Short mmCIF file of C-alpha atoms in Angstrom, two decimals:
data_model
loop_
_atom_site.label_atom_id
_atom_site.label_comp_id
_atom_site.label_asym_id
_atom_site.label_seq_id
_atom_site.Cartn_x
_atom_site.Cartn_y
_atom_site.Cartn_z
CA MET A 1 17.52 -50.10 -18.12
CA LYS A 2 20.46 -51.94 -20.24
CA HIS A 3 23.34 -53.97 -18.55
CA SER A 4 25.31 -51.59 -16.54
CA PHE A 5 28.25 -53.71 -15.07
CA ALA A 6 30.23 -53.23 -18.51
CA ALA A 7 30.18 -50.00 -20.74
CA GLY A 8 26.72 -49.10 -22.05
CA LEU A 9 25.73 -50.73 -25.28
CA ILE A 10 26.96 -48.72 -28.65
CA LEU A 11 23.62 -48.64 -30.64
CA THR A 12 25.05 -47.07 -33.56
CA ALA A 13 26.75 -48.70 -36.48
CA LEU A 14 28.85 -47.06 -39.11
CA ILE A 15 27.28 -44.27 -40.74
CA ILE A 16 27.10 -44.31 -44.53
CA MET A 17 25.91 -41.22 -46.80
CA THR A 18 22.73 -41.56 -48.40
CA VAL A 19 20.39 -38.80 -50.01
CA SER A 20 17.09 -39.20 -48.52
CA CYS A 21 15.52 -40.03 -45.09
CA SER A 22 14.03 -43.66 -44.20
CA PRO A 23 10.63 -44.44 -44.95
CA GLY A 24 7.98 -45.63 -42.14
CA GLY A 25 8.05 -44.16 -38.62
CA SER A 26 11.50 -43.35 -38.06
CA THR A 27 12.92 -39.86 -38.95
CA ALA A 28 16.62 -40.89 -39.04
CA CYS A 29 18.75 -39.74 -41.80
CA ALA A 30 22.21 -40.82 -42.64
CA TYR A 31 25.36 -38.26 -42.24
CA ASP A 32 29.05 -38.94 -43.15
CA THR A 33 30.50 -37.93 -39.87
CA VAL A 34 30.00 -38.82 -36.26
CA PHE A 35 31.40 -35.61 -34.12
CA TYR A 36 30.42 -37.29 -30.98
CA ARG A 37 29.84 -40.72 -30.17
CA PRO A 38 29.32 -41.30 -26.38
CA GLU A 39 31.57 -43.40 -24.30
CA TYR A 40 28.75 -44.22 -21.64
CA ALA A 41 25.75 -43.09 -22.82
CA SER A 42 23.85 -45.24 -25.14
CA GLY A 43 20.74 -42.85 -26.11
CA PHE A 44 22.45 -40.31 -28.38
CA GLU A 45 25.06 -39.04 -30.77
CA ILE A 46 26.11 -35.96 -32.56
CA ALA A 47 26.38 -36.29 -36.35
CA GLY A 48 26.76 -34.09 -39.53
CA ASN A 49 28.40 -33.82 -42.75
CA LYS A 50 32.16 -32.73 -43.19
CA GLY A 51 32.80 -29.19 -44.44
CA LYS A 52 29.44 -28.22 -42.75
CA ALA A 53 28.38 -26.43 -39.53
CA SER A 54 25.19 -27.81 -39.09
CA ARG A 55 24.92 -30.92 -36.33
CA VAL A 56 22.12 -33.44 -35.92
CA ILE A 57 21.41 -34.73 -32.44
CA ARG A 58 20.18 -38.34 -33.05
CA VAL A 59 18.09 -39.56 -29.96
CA PHE A 60 17.68 -43.59 -29.80
CA SER A 61 16.12 -44.21 -26.64
CA ALA A 62 13.64 -41.63 -25.51
CA TRP A 63 11.29 -43.76 -23.62
CA GLN A 64 10.89 -47.47 -22.10
CA GLY A 65 10.97 -49.71 -24.90
CA ALA A 66 11.76 -47.19 -27.72
CA ASP A 67 13.65 -48.87 -30.68
CA SER A 68 15.42 -47.57 -33.60
CA THR A 69 16.11 -43.76 -33.78
CA ALA A 70 13.45 -42.21 -31.94
CA MET A 71 14.00 -38.69 -33.21
CA GLU A 72 16.54 -36.54 -34.71
CA LEU A 73 17.10 -32.42 -34.19
CA PHE A 74 18.80 -30.77 -36.89
CA ILE A 75 20.70 -27.25 -35.66
CA ALA A 76 21.08 -25.38 -38.73
CA ARG A 77 24.15 -23.27 -38.89
CA ASP A 78 25.60 -21.03 -41.62
CA GLY A 79 22.31 -20.86 -43.43
CA GLU A 80 22.27 -24.59 -44.22
CA GLU A 81 19.25 -26.54 -44.67
CA PRO A 82 18.22 -29.92 -43.30
CA PRO A 83 18.53 -32.78 -46.07
CA ALA A 84 15.78 -33.49 -48.40
CA GLY A 85 13.12 -35.46 -46.83
CA PHE A 86 14.14 -34.67 -43.33
CA ARG A 87 11.26 -35.17 -40.85
CA GLY A 88 12.62 -34.33 -37.60
CA GLN A 89 12.62 -31.04 -35.62
CA THR A 90 14.89 -28.06 -36.54
CA ILE A 91 16.34 -25.04 -34.54
CA ALA A 92 18.48 -22.36 -36.18
CA ASP A 93 22.08 -22.22 -34.80
CA HIS A 94 21.49 -22.57 -31.09
CA ALA A 95 18.87 -22.29 -28.41
CA ALA A 96 18.93 -19.22 -26.44
CA ARG A 97 15.53 -19.83 -24.80
CA LEU A 98 14.81 -23.23 -23.38
CA ALA A 99 11.60 -24.67 -21.76
CA VAL A 100 12.63 -27.67 -19.69
CA MET A 101 9.88 -30.23 -18.57
CA SER A 102 12.27 -32.00 -15.60
CA SER A 103 14.39 -30.42 -13.14
CA SER A 104 17.33 -32.75 -13.82
CA TYR A 105 17.89 -30.73 -17.15
CA ILE A 106 18.67 -27.71 -14.90
CA GLY A 107 21.14 -29.88 -13.04
CA MET A 108 22.96 -30.14 -16.58
CA LEU A 109 22.78 -27.24 -17.74
CA SER A 110 24.12 -25.95 -14.49
CA CYS A 111 27.02 -28.17 -15.01
CA ILE A 112 27.89 -26.34 -18.37
CA ASP A 113 26.97 -22.86 -17.09
CA ALA A 114 23.89 -22.27 -19.22
CA CYS A 115 21.18 -21.92 -16.70
CA ASP A 116 20.53 -18.39 -18.21
CA SER A 117 19.15 -20.52 -21.31
CA VAL A 118 16.14 -21.57 -19.12
CA ALA A 119 13.00 -19.37 -19.81
CA ALA A 120 10.45 -21.85 -18.76
CA VAL A 121 10.35 -24.82 -16.42
CA SER A 122 7.94 -27.52 -15.02
CA GLY A 123 7.50 -26.95 -11.19
CA LYS A 124 9.72 -23.95 -10.84
CA ARG A 125 8.90 -23.53 -6.97
CA PHE A 126 10.79 -26.83 -6.47
CA ILE A 127 13.98 -25.80 -8.14
CA SER A 128 17.42 -25.44 -6.16
CA ASP A 129 19.81 -23.76 -8.71
CA LYS A 130 20.71 -20.36 -7.22
CA SER A 131 20.73 -18.76 -10.48
CA ILE A 132 17.17 -19.85 -11.60
CA LEU A 133 15.80 -18.78 -8.08
CA GLY A 134 17.59 -15.43 -8.51
CA ARG A 135 15.26 -14.83 -11.45
CA ILE A 136 12.61 -17.18 -10.90
CA ASP A 137 9.72 -14.33 -11.39
CA SER A 138 10.76 -13.92 -14.82
CA ILE A 139 10.66 -17.84 -15.80
CA LEU A 140 7.50 -19.21 -16.99
CA GLU A 141 5.76 -22.07 -15.08
CA THR A 142 4.75 -24.51 -17.64
CA GLY A 143 2.84 -26.69 -15.63
CA SER A 144 2.95 -30.43 -15.87
CA ASP A 145 3.40 -32.32 -19.09
CA SER A 146 -0.26 -33.49 -19.09
CA ALA A 147 -1.57 -29.57 -19.20
CA PRO A 148 1.22 -27.53 -20.17
CA ASP A 149 0.93 -23.95 -20.75
CA TYR A 150 1.65 -24.16 -24.51
CA GLU A 151 0.29 -20.15 -24.89
CA GLY A 152 2.91 -19.08 -22.54
CA MET A 153 5.92 -20.98 -24.31
CA LEU A 154 4.47 -19.61 -27.86
CA ALA A 155 4.61 -15.65 -26.11
CA ARG A 156 8.05 -16.28 -24.51
CA GLY A 157 9.47 -17.12 -27.84
CA ILE A 158 10.95 -20.43 -26.59
CA ASP A 159 13.37 -21.88 -28.93
CA LEU A 160 13.12 -25.56 -27.88
CA VAL A 161 11.36 -27.75 -25.30
CA LEU A 162 13.09 -30.61 -23.40
CA ILE A 163 10.61 -33.07 -23.11
CA TYR A 164 10.63 -37.16 -22.11
CA GLY A 165 8.62 -40.18 -22.46
CA VAL A 166 8.10 -42.72 -20.06
CA ALA A 167 6.27 -45.78 -21.75
CA SER A 168 5.63 -44.15 -24.99
CA ARG A 169 5.70 -40.91 -26.60
CA SER A 170 5.23 -37.65 -24.85
CA THR A 171 1.47 -36.36 -25.08
CA MET A 172 3.10 -33.02 -25.60
CA GLU A 173 4.59 -34.07 -29.04
CA LYS A 174 1.69 -33.63 -31.37
CA ARG A 175 0.41 -30.09 -29.75
CA LEU A 176 4.42 -28.87 -29.96
CA ALA A 177 4.49 -29.84 -33.54
CA HIS A 178 1.15 -28.19 -34.32
CA LEU A 179 2.13 -25.10 -32.85
CA GLY A 180 5.46 -25.10 -34.27
CA ILE A 181 7.64 -25.21 -31.10
CA PRO A 182 10.75 -27.69 -31.68
CA TYR A 183 11.32 -30.46 -29.05
CA LEU A 184 13.92 -32.64 -28.12
CA TYR A 185 13.39 -35.97 -26.15
CA MET A 186 15.84 -36.37 -23.23
CA GLY A 187 16.61 -40.22 -22.45
CA GLU A 188 19.10 -39.87 -19.99
CA TYR A 189 17.00 -41.43 -16.92
CA LEU A 190 17.02 -44.61 -19.25
CA GLU A 191 20.67 -44.90 -19.21
CA SER A 192 22.07 -47.78 -16.91
CA ASP A 193 25.65 -46.42 -16.67
CA PRO A 194 25.70 -43.23 -14.20
CA LEU A 195 28.41 -41.55 -16.04
CA GLY A 196 26.05 -42.21 -19.18
CA ARG A 197 23.43 -40.33 -17.71
CA ALA A 198 25.66 -37.22 -16.96
CA GLU A 199 27.02 -37.54 -20.52
CA TRP A 200 23.79 -35.85 -22.05
CA MET A 201 25.08 -32.45 -20.94
CA VAL A 202 27.19 -32.77 -24.24
CA ALA A 203 23.91 -32.96 -26.14
CA LEU A 204 22.53 -29.81 -24.20
CA ALA A 205 25.70 -28.13 -24.70
CA GLU A 206 25.54 -28.52 -28.52
CA ILE A 207 22.14 -27.31 -28.33
CA ILE A 208 23.39 -24.12 -26.78
CA GLY A 209 26.30 -23.93 -29.28
CA ASP A 210 29.23 -24.87 -27.33
CA ARG A 211 29.64 -28.67 -27.33
CA GLU A 212 33.40 -28.15 -25.94
CA ARG A 213 32.12 -26.88 -22.86
CA GLY A 214 29.75 -29.87 -22.27
CA GLU A 215 32.92 -32.20 -23.16
CA ARG A 216 35.27 -30.47 -20.63
CA ALA A 217 32.54 -30.05 -17.75
CA PHE A 218 31.78 -34.06 -18.30
CA SER A 219 35.57 -35.06 -18.29
CA ILE A 220 36.01 -33.51 -14.96
CA ILE A 221 33.27 -35.46 -13.44
CA GLU A 222 34.21 -38.56 -15.31
CA GLU A 223 37.79 -38.27 -13.78
CA ARG A 224 36.35 -37.83 -10.28
CA TYR A 225 34.00 -40.82 -10.56
CA ASP A 226 36.79 -43.10 -11.71
CA SER A 227 38.99 -42.22 -8.92
CA LEU A 228 36.48 -42.63 -6.51
CA ARG A 229 35.66 -46.06 -7.86
CA THR A 230 39.18 -46.98 -7.82
CA MET A 231 39.39 -46.08 -4.38
CA ALA A 232 36.13 -48.15 -3.41
CA ALA A 233 37.23 -51.30 -5.33
CA ALA A 234 40.42 -51.66 -2.90
CA MET A 235 38.01 -50.96 0.03
CA ALA A 236 35.35 -53.86 -1.46
CA ASP A 237 38.14 -56.26 -1.57
CA CYS A 238 37.90 -56.80 1.98
CA TYR A 239 33.95 -56.50 2.54
CA ARG A 240 31.14 -55.53 0.68
CA PRO A 241 28.28 -54.43 2.54
CA LYS A 242 24.54 -55.35 1.30
CA VAL A 243 22.17 -52.62 0.64
CA MET A 244 18.45 -52.32 0.71
CA LEU A 245 16.56 -49.47 -1.25
CA ASN A 246 13.47 -47.66 -1.16
CA ALA A 247 10.18 -47.70 0.98
CA PRO A 248 6.75 -48.49 0.39
CA TYR A 249 4.79 -46.31 -2.07
CA GLY A 250 0.90 -47.16 -1.17
CA ASP A 251 0.64 -50.66 -0.71
CA THR A 252 3.51 -51.38 -3.34
CA TRP A 253 7.14 -51.73 -2.91
CA PHE A 254 9.14 -50.66 -6.05
CA MET A 255 12.76 -52.25 -6.30
CA ALA A 256 15.28 -50.76 -8.91
CA SER A 257 16.50 -53.02 -11.46
CA PRO A 258 19.87 -54.84 -10.86
CA ILE A 259 20.83 -53.42 -13.95
CA SER A 260 20.03 -49.96 -13.03
CA ALA A 261 22.39 -46.65 -12.52
CA VAL A 262 21.63 -46.87 -8.64
CA ALA A 263 22.76 -50.58 -8.46
CA ARG A 264 25.60 -49.72 -10.52
CA MET A 265 26.78 -47.05 -8.10
CA ILE A 266 26.28 -49.18 -5.20
CA TRP A 267 28.67 -51.86 -6.72
CA ASP A 268 31.24 -49.03 -7.57
CA ALA A 269 30.81 -47.86 -4.16
CA GLY A 270 32.22 -51.08 -2.80
CA GLY A 271 28.92 -52.67 -1.98
CA GLU A 272 26.16 -55.20 -3.17
CA TYR A 273 22.77 -54.74 -4.10
CA VAL A 274 20.33 -57.07 -2.16
CA TYR A 275 17.75 -57.24 -5.02
CA HIS A 276 18.55 -59.55 -7.93
CA GLY A 277 15.18 -59.95 -9.64
CA HIS A 278 14.01 -58.81 -12.80
CA MET A 279 17.11 -57.72 -15.55
CA THR A 280 14.74 -54.95 -17.12
CA ASN A 281 14.99 -51.16 -17.58
CA ARG A 282 11.97 -50.81 -15.14
CA SER A 283 11.57 -50.89 -11.35
CA THR A 284 9.65 -54.06 -10.36
CA PRO A 285 6.85 -54.00 -7.50
CA VAL A 286 7.40 -56.80 -4.87
CA SER A 287 5.55 -57.56 -1.91
CA ARG A 288 5.99 -56.38 1.67
CA GLU A 289 6.84 -59.71 2.76
CA ASP A 290 9.64 -60.13 -0.08
CA ALA A 291 10.74 -56.60 0.77
CA PHE A 292 11.01 -57.62 4.51
CA MET A 293 13.22 -60.53 3.34
CA LEU A 294 15.59 -58.31 1.46
CA ALA A 295 15.97 -55.79 4.10
CA SER A 296 16.65 -58.60 6.37
CA GLU A 297 19.97 -59.29 4.34
CA ALA A 298 20.89 -55.67 4.23
CA ASP A 299 23.66 -53.84 6.07
CA ILE A 300 22.49 -50.78 5.12
CA TRP A 301 19.06 -49.16 3.73
CA LEU A 302 19.10 -46.21 1.31
CA ASP A 303 16.48 -44.05 -0.15
CA THR A 304 13.44 -44.18 2.06
CA GLY A 305 11.74 -41.31 -0.08
CA ASN A 306 9.09 -39.34 1.95
CA ILE A 307 10.13 -41.14 5.15
CA ALA A 308 12.39 -38.47 6.80
CA THR A 309 12.45 -40.14 10.48
CA MET A 310 12.81 -43.61 11.71
CA LYS A 311 9.62 -43.12 13.90
CA GLU A 312 7.85 -42.49 10.50
CA LEU A 313 9.63 -45.68 8.81
CA MET A 314 8.22 -47.96 11.71
CA ARG A 315 4.77 -46.41 11.21
CA SER A 316 5.08 -47.13 7.56
CA CYS A 317 6.79 -50.32 7.85
CA PRO A 318 5.80 -52.24 10.80
CA GLY A 319 7.63 -54.85 11.88
CA PHE A 320 10.91 -53.96 10.31
CA SER A 321 12.18 -52.81 13.52
CA SER A 322 13.84 -56.45 13.88
CA VAL A 323 15.95 -56.49 10.59
CA LYS A 324 19.63 -55.54 11.28
CA CYS A 325 20.11 -52.37 9.45
CA VAL A 326 17.42 -50.81 11.36
CA ARG A 327 18.69 -52.31 14.71
CA ASP A 328 22.08 -50.40 13.90
CA GLY A 329 20.78 -47.30 12.89
CA MET A 330 22.08 -47.68 9.30
CA VAL A 331 19.32 -46.13 7.44
CA TYR A 332 19.78 -42.94 5.28
CA ASN A 333 17.82 -40.96 2.95
CA ASN A 334 19.00 -38.61 0.05
CA ASP A 335 17.02 -35.34 1.26
CA ALA A 336 19.95 -33.60 3.06
CA ARG A 337 19.47 -30.78 0.52
CA THR A 338 15.99 -29.01 0.20
CA SER A 339 15.12 -25.94 -2.04
CA PRO A 340 13.02 -23.19 -0.45
CA GLY A 341 10.18 -24.50 -2.19
CA GLY A 342 10.30 -27.67 -0.69
CA GLY A 343 12.29 -29.59 -3.71
CA ASN A 344 14.81 -32.18 -3.16
CA GLU A 345 18.07 -31.06 -4.93
CA TYR A 346 19.01 -34.80 -5.37
CA TRP A 347 16.39 -35.38 -8.15
CA GLU A 348 17.73 -32.06 -9.62
CA THR A 349 21.31 -32.23 -9.77
CA SER A 350 22.25 -36.09 -9.12
CA PRO A 351 21.93 -37.36 -12.51
CA ALA A 352 24.51 -34.53 -13.56
CA ARG A 353 26.75 -35.47 -10.58
CA PRO A 354 27.20 -39.27 -10.13
CA ASP A 355 30.83 -38.37 -8.50
CA LEU A 356 28.85 -36.67 -5.59
CA VAL A 357 26.48 -39.56 -5.04
CA LEU A 358 29.57 -42.21 -5.40
CA GLY A 359 31.56 -40.18 -2.77
CA ASP A 360 28.48 -40.26 -0.49
CA LEU A 361 27.63 -43.82 -1.23
CA ILE A 362 31.59 -44.62 -0.31
CA SER A 363 31.44 -42.64 3.04
CA ILE A 364 28.01 -44.49 4.04
CA LEU A 365 29.27 -47.94 3.12
CA HIS A 366 32.82 -47.69 4.24
CA PRO A 367 33.17 -45.22 6.83
CA ASP A 368 35.75 -46.89 8.91
CA ARG A 369 38.18 -47.12 6.05
CA LEU A 370 37.77 -43.30 5.15
CA THR A 371 40.09 -40.73 6.97
CA ASP A 372 39.80 -37.63 5.22
CA GLY A 373 36.44 -36.66 7.19
CA ASP A 374 34.42 -35.86 3.90
CA SER A 375 31.00 -34.82 4.95
CA LEU A 376 27.78 -36.21 3.11
CA TYR A 377 26.38 -34.21 0.39
CA TYR A 378 23.06 -35.67 -0.63
CA TYR A 379 22.47 -38.30 2.06
CA ARG A 380 21.87 -38.06 5.97
CA ARG A 381 21.26 -40.78 8.57
CA ILE A 382 17.45 -40.76 9.40
CA GLU A 383 16.98 -40.53 13.26
#
């Protein structure tokens, strides 16, 4: 992820009019107007031509290491056609039936009151959204991205599939193209600014035909986040608690990057992340010995994953009982809200609601400075 303690890097330059698409691997076409340039996100923009109703969502960062323009989605309106030579994806007017390959997209769609557009989802039994659960039997289970139900998506008349890449292009891309099912890469997880992740809801709002709705929903989240960040900054003038993250996965302990969105939120909440290692857009594996040294510096330990109790933590991390945050009982996990199917709402809605996460972190890091009695939303103290 990109450097996060300043505004996200804007990847686009002033766009000039051309008559054809770029040769080679890029699908990028040029348009004379940018209708939405994100303030926090660096991975997309919405462009088009003056006097035309059609819009293009241009995605820059669709997977780790992607460079230049990863893809474009042309939203054809008023009978308009894509530019000559256009090699991206095309949908007509708006997408009424979406297939989503990550539950985090449902969290964004919920913020813009558009969950009725979800016709297929990967891992539907883990979903928390009540409007989705209310019609769960009518929604297609796509399966994982390694073996999705392409025939089911064709039968359901899916207008657009929201996909993602990790270290390279999605394995779904070629088959979707062969079947003529349009797709869009979502790169929100690569954003280093928490508000940048949430801002991708504006791109989804453009897809459903109402970008203004997305801008309004995002502005409310932005305003609340900024208000909480200002409050936390005053608290941090006196003291910044140090924060440890995560728990071992098998024999490996992954530490989030110091320039990640979660590290940014710890700072914005008036804390300090204990890990100052690799400045990359990926989590870094560390040894248990290094993890013990980091935990020994921490006042608070967050995000213990599948570890739900202190007893389980001690079984998974023998020897960590001596570190201060464990002795003080300052260990919290983000599993306070689960779905009927056993899913964790944090992973579904927190990318779209960084303001809720920030509120939790402030309450955890500075409980003695708060007097309004706000309860935690995503987090709980493990016992």
